[in-house]
Tab-separated table of C-alpha atoms in Angstrom:
chain	number	residue	atom	x	y	z
A	1	MET	CA	-22.239	-83.569	-54.312
A	2	THR	CA	-20.430	-84.251	-50.883
A	3	CYS	CA	-16.691	-85.825	-51.370
A	4	SER	CA	-16.810	-88.796	-49.188
A	5	CYS	CA	-12.959	-89.046	-49.746
A	6	PRO	CA	-11.537	-91.317	-46.465
A	7	ASP	CA	-7.379	-90.197	-47.847
A	8	ARG	CA	-8.232	-86.633	-47.405
A	9	ARG	CA	-10.079	-87.201	-44.070
A	10	ASP	CA	-6.924	-89.566	-42.812
A	11	LEU	CA	-4.611	-86.971	-44.138
A	12	GLY	CA	-6.067	-84.595	-41.911
A	13	LEU	CA	-6.298	-86.669	-38.867
A	14	LEU	CA	-2.587	-87.431	-39.529
A	15	LEU	CA	-1.575	-83.391	-39.751
A	16	LEU	CA	-3.349	-82.845	-36.833
A	17	ARG	CA	-1.891	-85.628	-34.827
A	18	ALA	CA	1.699	-84.918	-36.276
A	19	GLY	CA	0.758	-81.195	-34.885
A	20	THR	CA	-0.543	-81.643	-31.743
A	21	GLY	CA	1.469	-84.622	-30.445
A	22	GLY	CA	4.934	-82.491	-31.978
A	23	VAL	CA	3.861	-79.719	-29.502
A	24	LEU	CA	3.032	-81.916	-26.749
A	25	ALA	CA	6.500	-83.489	-27.247
A	26	ALA	CA	8.511	-80.765	-27.093
A	27	HIS	CA	6.700	-79.530	-24.162
A	28	GLY	CA	7.218	-82.887	-21.937
A	29	ALA	CA	10.807	-82.937	-23.287
A	30	GLN	CA	11.304	-79.432	-21.870
A	31	LYS	CA	9.531	-80.743	-18.207
A	32	LEU	CA	11.552	-84.550	-18.437
A	33	PHE	CA	15.032	-83.401	-19.862
A	34	GLY	CA	15.177	-79.336	-20.027
A	35	TRP	CA	15.626	-79.653	-23.538
A	36	PHE	CA	13.818	-75.903	-25.676
A	37	GLY	CA	14.859	-74.397	-22.841
A	38	GLY	CA	12.979	-75.889	-20.415
A	39	GLY	CA	13.701	-76.758	-16.888
A	40	GLY	CA	14.619	-80.364	-16.563
A	41	ILE	CA	12.405	-82.428	-13.797
A	42	GLU	CA	14.461	-80.494	-10.976
A	43	GLY	CA	13.112	-76.884	-12.288
A	44	THR	CA	9.802	-78.132	-13.360
A	45	GLY	CA	9.633	-79.789	-10.425
A	46	ALA	CA	10.598	-76.888	-8.053
A	47	PHE	CA	7.860	-74.799	-9.999
A	48	MET	CA	4.782	-76.953	-9.694
A	49	GLU	CA	5.989	-77.544	-6.033
A	50	SER	CA	5.467	-73.743	-5.820
A	51	VAL	CA	2.371	-73.623	-7.181
A	52	GLY	CA	0.602	-76.304	-5.061
A	53	TYR	CA	1.571	-79.667	-7.153
A	54	ALA	CA	3.079	-81.537	-4.671
A	55	PRO	CA	5.521	-83.221	-4.689
A	56	GLY	CA	6.879	-81.578	-7.215
A	57	LYS	CA	9.573	-84.162	-9.283
A	58	LEU	CA	6.774	-86.138	-9.057
A	59	ASN	CA	3.943	-84.085	-10.967
A	60	ALA	CA	7.085	-82.787	-13.271
A	61	LEU	CA	7.628	-86.318	-14.121
A	62	VAL	CA	4.093	-87.271	-14.622
A	63	ALA	CA	2.602	-84.481	-16.596
A	64	GLY	CA	6.618	-84.970	-18.380
A	65	VAL	CA	5.786	-88.251	-19.833
A	66	ALA	CA	2.085	-87.840	-20.151
A	67	GLU	CA	3.382	-85.088	-22.954
A	68	ALA	CA	6.148	-86.290	-24.031
A	69	GLY	CA	4.938	-89.971	-24.273
A	70	GLY	CA	1.298	-89.431	-25.642
A	71	GLY	CA	2.629	-86.518	-27.871
A	72	VAL	CA	4.791	-89.122	-29.587
A	73	LEU	CA	2.133	-91.477	-29.266
A	74	LEU	CA	-0.104	-89.004	-30.726
A	75	ALA	CA	2.478	-88.752	-33.687
A	76	LEU	CA	2.901	-91.930	-34.380
A	77	GLY	CA	-1.392	-92.685	-34.068
A	78	LEU	CA	-0.266	-95.846	-31.564
A	79	ALA	CA	-2.143	-96.176	-28.701
A	80	THR	CA	-4.117	-93.222	-29.815
A	81	PRO	CA	-7.067	-93.732	-26.649
A	82	ALA	CA	-4.583	-93.892	-24.030
A	83	ALA	CA	-1.896	-91.283	-25.621
A	84	GLY	CA	-4.980	-88.669	-26.135
A	85	SER	CA	-6.175	-89.339	-23.084
A	86	ALA	CA	-3.044	-88.530	-21.345
A	87	ALA	CA	-2.101	-85.594	-22.796
A	88	ALA	CA	-5.516	-84.383	-21.931
A	89	GLY	CA	-5.117	-85.353	-18.597
A	90	ALA	CA	-1.856	-83.284	-18.748
A	91	MET	CA	-3.493	-80.258	-20.029
A	92	ALA	CA	-6.729	-80.337	-17.824
A	93	GLY	CA	-3.722	-80.010	-14.676
A	94	ALA	CA	-1.732	-77.094	-17.089
A	95	THR	CA	-5.621	-75.506	-18.087
A	96	ALA	CA	-6.507	-75.445	-13.784
A	97	LEU	CA	-3.262	-73.481	-13.559
A	98	HIS	CA	-4.096	-70.779	-15.616
A	99	THR	CA	-7.282	-70.551	-15.282
A	100	PRO	CA	-7.223	-67.535	-12.747
A	101	ASN	CA	-5.570	-65.838	-15.407
A	102	GLY	CA	-8.540	-65.641	-17.765
A	103	PHE	CA	-9.102	-66.792	-21.241
A	104	PHE	CA	-6.522	-65.713	-23.257
A	105	SER	CA	-3.094	-66.972	-23.514
A	106	GLN	CA	-1.401	-63.157	-24.314
A	107	ARG	CA	-2.573	-62.286	-20.698
A	108	GLY	CA	-1.083	-66.030	-19.206
A	109	GLY	CA	-4.633	-67.498	-19.122
A	110	TYR	CA	-5.535	-71.170	-20.268
A	111	GLU	CA	-6.439	-70.654	-24.061
A	112	TYR	CA	-3.492	-72.766	-25.253
A	113	PRO	CA	-3.657	-75.874	-22.994
A	114	ALA	CA	-7.351	-76.158	-23.013
A	115	PHE	CA	-7.048	-76.564	-26.878
A	116	LEU	CA	-3.942	-79.061	-26.759
A	117	GLY	CA	-6.490	-80.825	-24.505
A	118	LEU	CA	-9.322	-80.410	-26.255
A	119	THR	CA	-7.620	-81.433	-29.410
A	120	SER	CA	-6.162	-84.351	-27.350
A	121	ALA	CA	-8.871	-85.786	-26.203
A	122	ALA	CA	-10.908	-85.230	-29.730
A	123	LEU	CA	-8.073	-87.526	-31.121
A	124	ALA	CA	-8.504	-89.864	-28.352
A	125	VAL	CA	-12.353	-90.619	-29.128
A	126	THR	CA	-11.824	-89.660	-33.485
A	127	GLY	CA	-9.064	-92.170	-34.029
A	128	PRO	CA	-5.669	-91.922	-35.342
A	129	GLY	CA	-6.773	-92.459	-39.256
A	130	ARG	CA	-5.622	-95.428	-41.443
A	131	TYR	CA	-2.138	-93.452	-41.105
A	132	SER	CA	-1.319	-94.586	-38.370
A	133	ALA	CA	0.961	-97.705	-36.923
A	134	ASP	CA	-2.475	-98.129	-35.071
A	135	HIS	CA	-3.826	-99.123	-38.268
A	136	ALA	CA	-0.998	-100.869	-39.713
A	137	LEU	CA	-1.124	-103.038	-36.020
A	138	GLY	CA	-4.674	-103.877	-37.009
A	139	HIS	CA	-5.747	-101.569	-34.174
A	140	SER	CA	-4.743	-104.276	-31.187
A	141	LEU	CA	-3.842	-100.979	-29.244
A	142	ASN	CA	-6.986	-98.954	-29.794
A	143	ARG	CA	-9.752	-100.692	-29.874
A	144	ALA	CA	-13.780	-99.022	-28.902
A	145	TRP	CA	-13.582	-100.249	-25.517
A	146	MET	CA	-10.694	-98.656	-24.856
A	147	VAL	CA	-11.856	-94.989	-25.658
A	148	PRO	CA	-13.991	-94.647	-22.749
A	149	ALA	CA	-11.568	-96.478	-20.569
A	150	ALA	CA	-8.857	-94.460	-20.929
A	151	LEU	CA	-10.952	-91.235	-20.697
A	152	ALA	CA	-12.267	-92.312	-16.929
A	153	GLY	CA	-9.184	-93.231	-15.792
A	154	THR	CA	-7.171	-89.805	-16.626
A	155	ALA	CA	-10.322	-88.201	-15.431
A	156	ILE	CA	-10.441	-89.785	-11.860
A	157	GLY	CA	-6.506	-89.282	-11.803
A	158	VAL	CA	-7.171	-85.553	-12.977
A	159	LEU	CA	-9.566	-85.127	-10.325
A	160	ALA	CA	-7.501	-86.790	-7.600
A	161	THR	CA	-4.619	-84.100	-8.310
A	162	LEU	CA	-7.198	-81.167	-8.509
A	163	GLY	CA	-8.172	-81.967	-5.653
A	164	ALA	CA	-4.559	-82.893	-3.903
A	165	ARG	CA	-3.374	-79.259	-5.486
A	166	SER	CA	-6.729	-77.019	-4.266
A	167	ARG	CA	-5.494	-78.784	-0.697
A	168	ASN	CA	-2.276	-77.849	-1.087
A	169	VAL	CA	-2.826	-74.091	-1.928
A	170	ARG	CA	-5.864	-73.609	0.513
A	171	ALA	CA	-3.258	-74.922	2.875
A	172	ARG	CA	-0.640	-72.716	2.610
A	173	GLU	CA	-3.095	-69.760	2.296
A	174	GLY	CA	-4.098	-70.593	5.558
A	175	GLY	CA	-0.715	-70.671	6.754
A	176	ALA	CA	-0.229	-67.528	4.936
A	177	GLN	CA	-2.333	-65.522	6.971
A	178	GLU	CA	-1.642	-67.210	10.077
A	179	GLN	CA	1.478	-65.987	9.708
A	180	GLY	CA	0.576	-62.064	8.923
A	181	ALA	CA	-2.727	-62.154	11.827
């Protein structure tokens, strides 16, 4: 006989949200504030510019807010569709950056950001569970229609950002080839 234990499921969602949200918040704090050995807006912005995410500071700010804000909100279980979607969007950008290195993170691959993004998206779809701020607030920021709206909005933003990065990288490579000729 299977146990239909909402308390156990809700506790599992709490643990998943807290762990994933905490990791995302820490990564966002690296980008925004330079905490935990991060580059802050200046350092992260310079890095982002160097890999084609231009303007670098703006992209660092957006990624930092999506990770830190999305992470904190996921951990709290507040505005879960928007929080999970924002975090998943930031991780889509990181996944694209790491894709040329293959799958495994030991070689700089996309395994880790893809996992965080998938987990964040799954939490956006599944919801936060009973032990959450959304539940305490009557799910006013966690309505069923918010899930596809948040995911669609994020997908549009990610596609635009990745398209711009692709154009920037191609333009840079074209300029480098012209200089070498």
